[in-house]
mmCIF file of C-alpha atoms in Angstrom:
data_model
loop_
_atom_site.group_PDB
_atom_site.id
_atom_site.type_symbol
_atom_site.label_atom_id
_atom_site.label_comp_id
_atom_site.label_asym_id
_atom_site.label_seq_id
_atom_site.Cartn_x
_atom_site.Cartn_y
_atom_site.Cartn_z
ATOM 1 C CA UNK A 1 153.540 102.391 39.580
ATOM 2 C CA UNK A 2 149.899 103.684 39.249
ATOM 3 C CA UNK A 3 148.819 101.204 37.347
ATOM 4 C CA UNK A 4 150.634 98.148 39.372
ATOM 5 C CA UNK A 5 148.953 99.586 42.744
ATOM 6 C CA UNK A 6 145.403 99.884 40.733
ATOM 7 C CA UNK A 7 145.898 96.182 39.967
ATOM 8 C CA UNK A 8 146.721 95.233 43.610
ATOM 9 C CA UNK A 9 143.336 97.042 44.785
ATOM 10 C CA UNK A 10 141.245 95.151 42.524
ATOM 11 C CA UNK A 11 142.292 91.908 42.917
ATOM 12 C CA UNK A 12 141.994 92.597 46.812
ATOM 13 C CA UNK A 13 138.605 93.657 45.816
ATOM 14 C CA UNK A 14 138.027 90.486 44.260
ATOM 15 C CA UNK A 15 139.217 88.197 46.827
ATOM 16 C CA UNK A 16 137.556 89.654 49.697
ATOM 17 C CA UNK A 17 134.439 90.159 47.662
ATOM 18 C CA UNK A 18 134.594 86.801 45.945
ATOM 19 C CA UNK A 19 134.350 84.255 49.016
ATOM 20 C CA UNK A 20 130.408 83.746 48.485
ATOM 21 C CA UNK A 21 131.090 81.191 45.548
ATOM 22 C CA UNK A 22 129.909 78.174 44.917
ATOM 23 C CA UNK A 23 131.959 75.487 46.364
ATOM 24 C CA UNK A 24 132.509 72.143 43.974
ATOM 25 C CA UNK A 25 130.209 69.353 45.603
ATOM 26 C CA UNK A 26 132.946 66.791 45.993
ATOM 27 C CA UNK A 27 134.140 69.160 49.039
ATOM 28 C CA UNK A 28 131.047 69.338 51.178
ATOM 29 C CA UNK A 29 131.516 66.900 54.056
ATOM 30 C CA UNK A 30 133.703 65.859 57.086
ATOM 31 C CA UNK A 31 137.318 65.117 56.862
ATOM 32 C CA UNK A 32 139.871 63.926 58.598
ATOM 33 C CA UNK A 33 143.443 63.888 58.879
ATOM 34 C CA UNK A 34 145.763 62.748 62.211
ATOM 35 C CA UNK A 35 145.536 65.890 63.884
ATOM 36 C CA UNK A 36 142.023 67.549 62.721
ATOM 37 C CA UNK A 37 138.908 67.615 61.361
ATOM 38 C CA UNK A 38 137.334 69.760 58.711
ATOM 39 C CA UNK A 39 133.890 70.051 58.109
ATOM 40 C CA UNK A 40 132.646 72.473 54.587
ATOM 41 C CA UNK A 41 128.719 72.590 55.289
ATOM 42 C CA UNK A 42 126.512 72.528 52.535
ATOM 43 C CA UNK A 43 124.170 75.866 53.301
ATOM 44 C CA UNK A 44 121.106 76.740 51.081
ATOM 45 C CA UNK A 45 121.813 80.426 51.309
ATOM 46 C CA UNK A 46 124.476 82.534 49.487
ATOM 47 C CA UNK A 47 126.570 83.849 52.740
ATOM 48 C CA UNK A 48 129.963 83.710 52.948
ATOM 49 C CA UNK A 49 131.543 80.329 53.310
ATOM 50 C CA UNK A 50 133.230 79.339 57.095
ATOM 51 C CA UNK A 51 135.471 76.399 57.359
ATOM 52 C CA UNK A 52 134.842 74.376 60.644
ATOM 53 C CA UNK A 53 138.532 73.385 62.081
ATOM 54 C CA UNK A 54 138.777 71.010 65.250
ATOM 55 C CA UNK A 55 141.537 70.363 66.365
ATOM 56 C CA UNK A 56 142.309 66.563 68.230
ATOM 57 C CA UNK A 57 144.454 68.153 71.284
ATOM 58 C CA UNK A 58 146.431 66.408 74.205
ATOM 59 C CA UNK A 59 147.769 63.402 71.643
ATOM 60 C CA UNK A 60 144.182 63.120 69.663
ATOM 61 C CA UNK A 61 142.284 62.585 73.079
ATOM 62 C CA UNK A 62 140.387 65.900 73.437
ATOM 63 C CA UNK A 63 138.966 67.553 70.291
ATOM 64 C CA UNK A 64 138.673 71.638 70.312
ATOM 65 C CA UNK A 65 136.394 73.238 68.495
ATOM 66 C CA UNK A 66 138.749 75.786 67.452
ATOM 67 C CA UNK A 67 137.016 77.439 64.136
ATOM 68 C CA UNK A 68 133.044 77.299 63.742
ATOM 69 C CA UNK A 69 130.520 79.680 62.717
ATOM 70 C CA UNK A 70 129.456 81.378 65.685
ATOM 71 C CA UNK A 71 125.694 79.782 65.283
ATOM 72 C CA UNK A 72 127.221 76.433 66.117
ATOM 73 C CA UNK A 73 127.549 77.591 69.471
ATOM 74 C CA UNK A 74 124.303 78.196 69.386
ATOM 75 C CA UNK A 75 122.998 74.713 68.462
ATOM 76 C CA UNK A 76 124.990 73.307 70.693
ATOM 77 C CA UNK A 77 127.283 74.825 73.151
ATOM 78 C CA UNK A 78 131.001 74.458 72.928
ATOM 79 C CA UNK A 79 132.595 73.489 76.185
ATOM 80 C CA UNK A 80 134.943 76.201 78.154
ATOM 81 C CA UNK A 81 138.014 75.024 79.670
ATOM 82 C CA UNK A 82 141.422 75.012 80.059
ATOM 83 C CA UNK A 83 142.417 73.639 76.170
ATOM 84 C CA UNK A 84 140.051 76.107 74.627
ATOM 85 C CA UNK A 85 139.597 79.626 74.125
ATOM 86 C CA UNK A 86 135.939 81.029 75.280
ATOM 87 C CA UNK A 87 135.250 82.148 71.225
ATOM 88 C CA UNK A 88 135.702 80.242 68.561
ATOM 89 C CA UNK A 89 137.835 81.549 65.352
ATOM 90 C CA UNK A 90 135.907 82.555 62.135
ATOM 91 C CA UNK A 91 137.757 81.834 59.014
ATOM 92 C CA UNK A 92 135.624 82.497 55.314
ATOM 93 C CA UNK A 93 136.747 80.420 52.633
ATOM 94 C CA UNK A 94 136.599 79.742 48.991
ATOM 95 C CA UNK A 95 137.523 77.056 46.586
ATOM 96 C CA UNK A 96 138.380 77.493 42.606
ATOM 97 C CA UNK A 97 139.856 74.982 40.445
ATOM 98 C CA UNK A 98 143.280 75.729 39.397
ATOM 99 C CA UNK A 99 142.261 75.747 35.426
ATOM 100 C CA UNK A 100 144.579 78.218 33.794
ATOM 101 C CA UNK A 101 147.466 80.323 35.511
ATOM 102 C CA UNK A 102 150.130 83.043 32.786
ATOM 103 C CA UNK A 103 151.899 79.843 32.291
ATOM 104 C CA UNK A 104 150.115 76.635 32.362
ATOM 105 C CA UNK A 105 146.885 74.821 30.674
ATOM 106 C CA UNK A 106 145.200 71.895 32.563
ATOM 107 C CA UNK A 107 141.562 70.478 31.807
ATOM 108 C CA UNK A 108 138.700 72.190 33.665
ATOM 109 C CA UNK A 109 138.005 68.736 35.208
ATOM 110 C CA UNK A 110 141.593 67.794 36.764
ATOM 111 C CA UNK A 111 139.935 67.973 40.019
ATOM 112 C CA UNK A 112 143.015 70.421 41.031
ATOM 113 C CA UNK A 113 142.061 73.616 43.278
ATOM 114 C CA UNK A 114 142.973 76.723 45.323
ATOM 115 C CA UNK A 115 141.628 76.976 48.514
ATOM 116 C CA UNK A 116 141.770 80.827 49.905
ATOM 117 C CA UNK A 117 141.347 81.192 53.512
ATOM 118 C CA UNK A 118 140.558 84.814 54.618
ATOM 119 C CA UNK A 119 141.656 85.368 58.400
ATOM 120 C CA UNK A 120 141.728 88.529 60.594
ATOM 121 C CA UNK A 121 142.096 91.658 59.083
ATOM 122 C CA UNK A 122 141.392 90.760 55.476
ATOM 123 C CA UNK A 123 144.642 88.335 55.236
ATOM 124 C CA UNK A 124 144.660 85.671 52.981
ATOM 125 C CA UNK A 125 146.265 82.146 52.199
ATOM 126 C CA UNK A 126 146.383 80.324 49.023
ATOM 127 C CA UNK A 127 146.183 76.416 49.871
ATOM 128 C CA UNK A 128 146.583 74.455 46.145
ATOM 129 C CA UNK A 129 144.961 70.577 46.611
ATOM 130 C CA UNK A 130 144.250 67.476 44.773
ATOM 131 C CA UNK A 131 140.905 65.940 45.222
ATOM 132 C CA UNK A 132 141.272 62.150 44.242
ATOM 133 C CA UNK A 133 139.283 59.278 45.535
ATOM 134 C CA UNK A 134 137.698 60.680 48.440
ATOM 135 C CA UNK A 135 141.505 62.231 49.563
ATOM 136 C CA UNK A 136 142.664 65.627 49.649
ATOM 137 C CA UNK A 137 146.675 66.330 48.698
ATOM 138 C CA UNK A 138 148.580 69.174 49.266
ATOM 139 C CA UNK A 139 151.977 67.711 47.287
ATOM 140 C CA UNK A 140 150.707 67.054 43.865
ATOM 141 C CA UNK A 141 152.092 67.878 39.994
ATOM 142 C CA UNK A 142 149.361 69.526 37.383
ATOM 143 C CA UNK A 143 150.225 68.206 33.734
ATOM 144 C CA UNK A 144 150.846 71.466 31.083
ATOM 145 C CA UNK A 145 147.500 70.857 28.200
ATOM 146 C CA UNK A 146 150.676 71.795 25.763
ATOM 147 C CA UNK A 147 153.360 69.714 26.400
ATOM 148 C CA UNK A 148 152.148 66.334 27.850
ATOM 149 C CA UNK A 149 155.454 65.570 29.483
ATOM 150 C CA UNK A 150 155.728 68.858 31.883
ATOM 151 C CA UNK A 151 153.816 68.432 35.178
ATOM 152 C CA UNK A 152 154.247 71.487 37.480
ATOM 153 C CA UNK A 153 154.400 71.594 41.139
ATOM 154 C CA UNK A 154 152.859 73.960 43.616
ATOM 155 C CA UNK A 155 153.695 76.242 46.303
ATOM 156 C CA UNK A 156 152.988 72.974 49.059
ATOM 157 C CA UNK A 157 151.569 74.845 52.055
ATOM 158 C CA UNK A 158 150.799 73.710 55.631
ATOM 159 C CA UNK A 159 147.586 72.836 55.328
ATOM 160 C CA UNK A 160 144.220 74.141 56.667
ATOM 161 C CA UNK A 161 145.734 76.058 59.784
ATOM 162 C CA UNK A 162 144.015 78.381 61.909
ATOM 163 C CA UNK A 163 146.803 80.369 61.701
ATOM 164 C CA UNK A 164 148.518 81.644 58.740
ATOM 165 C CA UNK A 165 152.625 80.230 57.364
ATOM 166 C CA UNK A 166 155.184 81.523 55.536
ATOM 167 C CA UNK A 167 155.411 80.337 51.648
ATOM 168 C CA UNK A 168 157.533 77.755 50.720
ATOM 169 C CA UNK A 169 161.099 78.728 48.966
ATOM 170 C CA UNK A 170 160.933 76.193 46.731
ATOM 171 C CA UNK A 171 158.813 73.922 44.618
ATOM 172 C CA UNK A 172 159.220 71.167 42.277
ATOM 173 C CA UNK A 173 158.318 70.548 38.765
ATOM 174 C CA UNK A 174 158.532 67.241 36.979
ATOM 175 C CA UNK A 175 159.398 66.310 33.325
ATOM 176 C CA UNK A 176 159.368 62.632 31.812
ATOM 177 C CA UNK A 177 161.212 61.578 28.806
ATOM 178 C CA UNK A 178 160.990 58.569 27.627
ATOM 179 C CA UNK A 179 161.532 56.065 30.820
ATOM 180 C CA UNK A 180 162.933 58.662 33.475
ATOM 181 C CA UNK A 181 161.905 61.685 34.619
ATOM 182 C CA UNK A 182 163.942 65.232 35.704
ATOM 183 C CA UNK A 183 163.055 66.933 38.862
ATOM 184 C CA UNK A 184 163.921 70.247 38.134
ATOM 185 C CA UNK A 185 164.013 72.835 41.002
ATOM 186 C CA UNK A 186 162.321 76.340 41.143
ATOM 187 C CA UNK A 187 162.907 79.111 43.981
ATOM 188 C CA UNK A 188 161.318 81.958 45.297
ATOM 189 C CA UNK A 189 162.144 85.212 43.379
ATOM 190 C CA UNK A 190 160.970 88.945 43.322
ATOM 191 C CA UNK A 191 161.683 88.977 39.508
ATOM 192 C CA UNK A 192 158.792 90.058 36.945
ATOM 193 C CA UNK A 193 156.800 86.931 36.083
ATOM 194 C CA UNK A 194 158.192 86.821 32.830
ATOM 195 C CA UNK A 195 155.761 84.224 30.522
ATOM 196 C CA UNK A 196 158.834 82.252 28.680
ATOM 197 C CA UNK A 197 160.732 78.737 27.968
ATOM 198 C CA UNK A 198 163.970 77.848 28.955
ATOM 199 C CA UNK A 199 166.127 74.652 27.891
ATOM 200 C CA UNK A 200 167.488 71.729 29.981
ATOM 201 C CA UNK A 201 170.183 69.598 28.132
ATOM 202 C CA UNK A 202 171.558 66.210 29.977
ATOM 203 C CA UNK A 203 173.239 64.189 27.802
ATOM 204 C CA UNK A 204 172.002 63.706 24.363
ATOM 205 C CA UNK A 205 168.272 64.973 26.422
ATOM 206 C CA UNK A 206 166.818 68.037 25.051
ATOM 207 C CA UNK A 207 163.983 70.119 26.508
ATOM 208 C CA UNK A 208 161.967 73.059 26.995
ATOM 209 C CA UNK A 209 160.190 73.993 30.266
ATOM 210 C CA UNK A 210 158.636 77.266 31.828
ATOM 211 C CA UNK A 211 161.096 80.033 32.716
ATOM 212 C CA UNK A 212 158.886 80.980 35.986
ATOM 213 C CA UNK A 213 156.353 79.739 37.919
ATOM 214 C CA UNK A 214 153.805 81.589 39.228
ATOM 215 C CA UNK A 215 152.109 79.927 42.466
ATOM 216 C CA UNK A 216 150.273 80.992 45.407
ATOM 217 C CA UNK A 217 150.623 84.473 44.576
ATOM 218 C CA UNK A 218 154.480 84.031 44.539
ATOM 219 C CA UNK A 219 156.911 84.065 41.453
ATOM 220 C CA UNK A 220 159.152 81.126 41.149
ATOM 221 C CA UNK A 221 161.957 80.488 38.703
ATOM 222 C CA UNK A 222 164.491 78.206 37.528
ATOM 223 C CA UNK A 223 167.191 80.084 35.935
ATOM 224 C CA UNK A 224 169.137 83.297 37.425
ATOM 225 C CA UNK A 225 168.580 86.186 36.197
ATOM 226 C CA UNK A 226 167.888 86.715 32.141
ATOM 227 C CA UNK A 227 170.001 83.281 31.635
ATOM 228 C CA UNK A 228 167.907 80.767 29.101
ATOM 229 C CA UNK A 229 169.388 77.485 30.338
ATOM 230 C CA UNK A 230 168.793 75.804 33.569
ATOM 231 C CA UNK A 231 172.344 74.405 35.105
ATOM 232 C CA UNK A 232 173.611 72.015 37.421
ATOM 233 C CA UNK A 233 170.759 69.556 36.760
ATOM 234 C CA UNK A 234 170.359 66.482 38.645
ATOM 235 C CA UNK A 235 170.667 62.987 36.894
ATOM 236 C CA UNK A 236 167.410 61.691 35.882
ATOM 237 C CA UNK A 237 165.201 59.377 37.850
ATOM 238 C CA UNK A 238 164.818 56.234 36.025
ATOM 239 C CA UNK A 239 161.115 54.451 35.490
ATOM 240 C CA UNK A 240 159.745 50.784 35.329
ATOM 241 C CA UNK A 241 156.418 49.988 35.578
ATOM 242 C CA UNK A 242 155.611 47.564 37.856
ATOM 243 C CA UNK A 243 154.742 44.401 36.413
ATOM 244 C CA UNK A 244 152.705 42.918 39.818
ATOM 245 C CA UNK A 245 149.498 42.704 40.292
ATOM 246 C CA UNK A 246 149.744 46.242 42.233
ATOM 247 C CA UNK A 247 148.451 48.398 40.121
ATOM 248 C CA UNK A 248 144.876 48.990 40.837
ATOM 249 C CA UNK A 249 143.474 52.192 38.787
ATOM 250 C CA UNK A 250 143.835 54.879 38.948
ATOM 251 C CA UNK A 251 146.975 54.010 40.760
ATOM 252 C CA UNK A 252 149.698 53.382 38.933
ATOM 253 C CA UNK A 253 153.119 51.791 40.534
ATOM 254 C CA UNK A 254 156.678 52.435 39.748
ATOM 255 C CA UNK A 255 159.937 50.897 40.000
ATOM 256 C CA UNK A 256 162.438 54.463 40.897
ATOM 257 C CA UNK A 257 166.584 53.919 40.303
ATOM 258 C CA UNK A 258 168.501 56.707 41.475
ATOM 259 C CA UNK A 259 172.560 56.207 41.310
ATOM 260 C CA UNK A 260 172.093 52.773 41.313
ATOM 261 C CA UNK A 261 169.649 52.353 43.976
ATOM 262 C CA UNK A 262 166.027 50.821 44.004
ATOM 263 C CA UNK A 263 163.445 52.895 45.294
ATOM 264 C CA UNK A 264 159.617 51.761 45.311
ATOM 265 C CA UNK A 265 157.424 54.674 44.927
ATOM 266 C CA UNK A 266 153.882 55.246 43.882
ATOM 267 C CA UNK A 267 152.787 57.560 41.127
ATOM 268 C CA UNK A 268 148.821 58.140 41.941
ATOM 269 C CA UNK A 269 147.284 59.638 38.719
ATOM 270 C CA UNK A 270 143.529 61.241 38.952
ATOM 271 C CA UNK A 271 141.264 59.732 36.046
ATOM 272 C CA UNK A 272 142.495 61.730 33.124
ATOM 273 C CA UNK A 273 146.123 61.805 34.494
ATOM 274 C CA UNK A 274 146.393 65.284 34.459
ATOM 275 C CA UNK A 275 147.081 65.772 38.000
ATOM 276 C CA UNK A 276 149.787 63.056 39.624
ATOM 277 C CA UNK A 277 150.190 62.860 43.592
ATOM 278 C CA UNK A 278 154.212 61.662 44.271
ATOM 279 C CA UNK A 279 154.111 58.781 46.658
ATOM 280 C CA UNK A 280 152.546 60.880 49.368
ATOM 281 C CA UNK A 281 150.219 60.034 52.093
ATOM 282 C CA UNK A 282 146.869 62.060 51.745
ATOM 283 C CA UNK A 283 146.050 65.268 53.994
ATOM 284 C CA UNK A 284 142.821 64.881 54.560
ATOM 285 C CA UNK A 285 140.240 61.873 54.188
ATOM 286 C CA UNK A 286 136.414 62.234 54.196
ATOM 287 C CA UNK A 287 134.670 60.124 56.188
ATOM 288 C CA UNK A 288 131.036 61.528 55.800
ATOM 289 C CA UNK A 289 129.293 63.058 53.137
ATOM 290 C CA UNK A 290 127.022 66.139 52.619
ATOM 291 C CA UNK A 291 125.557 68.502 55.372
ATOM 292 C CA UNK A 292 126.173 65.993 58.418
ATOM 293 C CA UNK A 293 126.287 68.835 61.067
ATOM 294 C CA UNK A 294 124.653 65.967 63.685
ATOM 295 C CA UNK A 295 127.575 62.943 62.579
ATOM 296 C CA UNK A 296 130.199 66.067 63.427
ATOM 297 C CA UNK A 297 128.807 66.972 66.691
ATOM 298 C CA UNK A 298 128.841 63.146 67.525
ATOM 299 C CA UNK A 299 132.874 62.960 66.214
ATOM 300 C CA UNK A 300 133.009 65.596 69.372
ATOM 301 C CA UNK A 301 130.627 63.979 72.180
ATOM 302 C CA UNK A 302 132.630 60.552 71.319
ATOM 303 C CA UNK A 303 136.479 61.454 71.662
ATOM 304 C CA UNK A 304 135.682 64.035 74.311
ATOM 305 C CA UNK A 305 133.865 61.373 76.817
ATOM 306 C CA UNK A 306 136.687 58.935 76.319
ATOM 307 C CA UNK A 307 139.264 58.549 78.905
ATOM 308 C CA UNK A 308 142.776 57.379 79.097
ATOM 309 C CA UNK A 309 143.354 53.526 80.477
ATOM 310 C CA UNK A 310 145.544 54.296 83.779
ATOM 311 C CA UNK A 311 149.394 53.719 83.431
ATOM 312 C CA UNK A 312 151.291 50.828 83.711
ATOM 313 C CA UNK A 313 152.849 50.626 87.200
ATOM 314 C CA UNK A 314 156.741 51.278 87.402
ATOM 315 C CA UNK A 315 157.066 48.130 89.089
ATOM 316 C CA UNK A 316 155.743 44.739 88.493
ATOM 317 C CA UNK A 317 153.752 42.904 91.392
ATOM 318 C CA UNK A 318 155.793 40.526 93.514
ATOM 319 C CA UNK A 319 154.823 38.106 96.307
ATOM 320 C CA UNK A 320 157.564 39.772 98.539
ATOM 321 C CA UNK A 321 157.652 39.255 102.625
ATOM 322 C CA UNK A 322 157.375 43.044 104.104
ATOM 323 C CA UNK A 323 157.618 42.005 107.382
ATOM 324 C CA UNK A 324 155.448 45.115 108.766
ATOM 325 C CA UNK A 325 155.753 43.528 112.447
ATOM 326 C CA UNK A 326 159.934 44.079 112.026
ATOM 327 C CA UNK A 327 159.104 47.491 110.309
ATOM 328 C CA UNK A 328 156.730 48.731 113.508
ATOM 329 C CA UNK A 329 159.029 47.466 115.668
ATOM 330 C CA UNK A 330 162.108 49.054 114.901
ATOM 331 C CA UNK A 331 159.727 52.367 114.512
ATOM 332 C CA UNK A 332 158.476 51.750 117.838
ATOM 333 C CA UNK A 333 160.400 54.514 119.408
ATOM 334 C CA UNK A 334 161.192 57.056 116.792
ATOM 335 C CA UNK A 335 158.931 60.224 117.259
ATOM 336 C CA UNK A 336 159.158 61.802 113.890
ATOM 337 C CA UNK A 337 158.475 58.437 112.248
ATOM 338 C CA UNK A 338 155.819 57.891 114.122
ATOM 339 C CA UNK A 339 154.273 61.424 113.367
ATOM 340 C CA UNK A 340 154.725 60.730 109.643
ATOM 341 C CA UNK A 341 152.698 57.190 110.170
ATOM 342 C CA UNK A 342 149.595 59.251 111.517
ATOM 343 C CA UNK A 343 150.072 61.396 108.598
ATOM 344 C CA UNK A 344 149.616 58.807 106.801
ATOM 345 C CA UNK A 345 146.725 57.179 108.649
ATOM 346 C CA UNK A 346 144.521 60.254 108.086
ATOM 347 C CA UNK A 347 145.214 60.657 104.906
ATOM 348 C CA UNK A 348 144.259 57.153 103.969
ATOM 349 C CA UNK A 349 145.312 52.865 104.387
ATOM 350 C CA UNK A 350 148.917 52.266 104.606
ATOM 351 C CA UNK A 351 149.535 49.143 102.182
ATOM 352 C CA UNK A 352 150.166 46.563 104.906
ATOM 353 C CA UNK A 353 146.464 47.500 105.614
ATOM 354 C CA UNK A 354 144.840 46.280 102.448
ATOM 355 C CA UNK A 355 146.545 43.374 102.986
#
């Protein structure tokens, strides 16, 4: 118990202590995805790294500048109103690539990485990613360096939040043989991480896979208990490579039958196919390069001086007769209606008075 608790301390040590790294370069820059923008600044001192979060509020036409540095407020100065707080959120950061874990091997260059974001209070999130082509994905599949045809999955989070989520209960992992593929299921367990294979028969298919999963700082598995065999598996997917013209590298397309129906998905392999994205759209997009503090602060100015075209009238315009001579006529005589009319007069032109 001594020793478990001695472990925790130092690898909270570690974490809290270890967000002044050096971030990979293909990171620095502004991205983008349908409801925010992230900007990691490229700073020539060693301080602790802050993400910059803004968030594109009332359907994507105000943008809040929810998480900055507090010196950004200081070059220029946020805007205080209704949609915003008065202080921004400060949230440190730090990016590793996911190279070796107790139970998997990948290249040191699978462009594959844990983002840690430290919040209030010391907490921290683990956020695995992708980084392929100028796109960031949180749903992706790392290939095991020791058996080519075992790709594991990752605890998918929520994304760069400025608030922290509750882990995932389960993740995927993906195994090809031959021309299909198993998608075999791991959960959430408090079980000892317990570095061992287990087997997966289907038919005359035979194979070994990892017993747990470790992810996120969370222990998956895909057997119960000490039980060496994974049951109930799910018929395979079955694989054809597309013959088009589609496939443009490193993208590779595939032709998906499951129970006798076609399904077009997209396998997007990174350049050494080590890492595979599933037919996913990307979470984030970068759409500037480098230290562009200036191109960020002009993302704001932009969206926040647009405004909204006016809405489309309820009713169409007609060429309709009022008759307004009937209409004062028969209110001729009526007292209340005719206190309601000079309402209306000083508050502004009746309509038969633009006329």
């Amino acid at each position: 118990m001594k020793k478990n608790c001695f472990f925790v301390l130092i690898t909270i040590f570690f974490l809290i202590n270890g967000f002044s790294q050096n971030i990979p370069d293909e990171f620095y820059g502004i991205w983008e995805s349908k409801d925010r923008y992230v900007f990691i600044e490229e700073k020539e001192t060693e301080n602790e790294n802050q993400i910059v979060i803004y968030l594109k509020t009332y359907y994507g036409w105000y943008v809040d500048r929810t998480v900055e540095p507090k010196e950004y407020d200081e070059k220029v100065k946020r805007s205080r109103n209704s949609s915003t707080p008065k202080n921004a959120e400060q949230i440190y950061f730090e990016i590793q690539p996911i190279n070796q874990t107790d139970s998997i091997m990948i290249a040191d260059d699978s462009l594959a990485f844990e983002i840690n974001l430290r919040y209030s209070k010391n907490e921290i999130r683990k956020i695995p990613v992708a980084l392929i082509n100028q796109h960031i994905y949180l749903d992706f599949y790392i290939q095991d360096s020791n058996d080519k045809s075992f790709y594991r999955g990752n605890a998918v989070s929520n994304g760069l939040k400025i608030s922290q989520w509750r882990n995932p209960d389960n993740i995927s992992c993906l195994y090809f043989f031959e021309d299909s593929y198993f998608d075999i299921r791991y959960w959430l367990t408090d079980m000892d991480f317990e570095k061992a294979k287990v087997s997966l028969d289907f038919d005359d298919k035979r194979f070994s896979v990892d017993k747990h999963i470790f992810s996120s700082g969370n222990n998956y598995s895909c057997v119960s208990g000490k039980s060496k065999k994974i049951r109930n598996v799910h018929p395979p997917f079955y694989i054809q490579k597309n013959q088009s013209n589609e496939s443009i590298e490193p993208y590779i397309y595939f032709n998906i039958a499951e129970n006798d129906k076609n399904l077009k998905k997209s396998f997007f392999f990174n350049n050494d196919k080590s890492v595979i994205v599933f037919d996913k759209e990307p979470y984030l997009t970068k759409i500037a390069d480098k230290n562009d503090f200036e191109s960020l602060m002009q993302i704001v100015k932009s969206s926040n001086s647009r405004r909204k075209p006016p809405s489309a009238p309820l009713f169409s315009e007609s060429d309709l007769d009022w008759h307004w001579d009937l209409i004062d006529y028969i209110e001729r005589n009526v007292k209340m209606i005719q206190e309601v009319r000079q309402r209306q007069k000083d508050f502004g032109p009746r309509a038969k008075d633009l006329n």
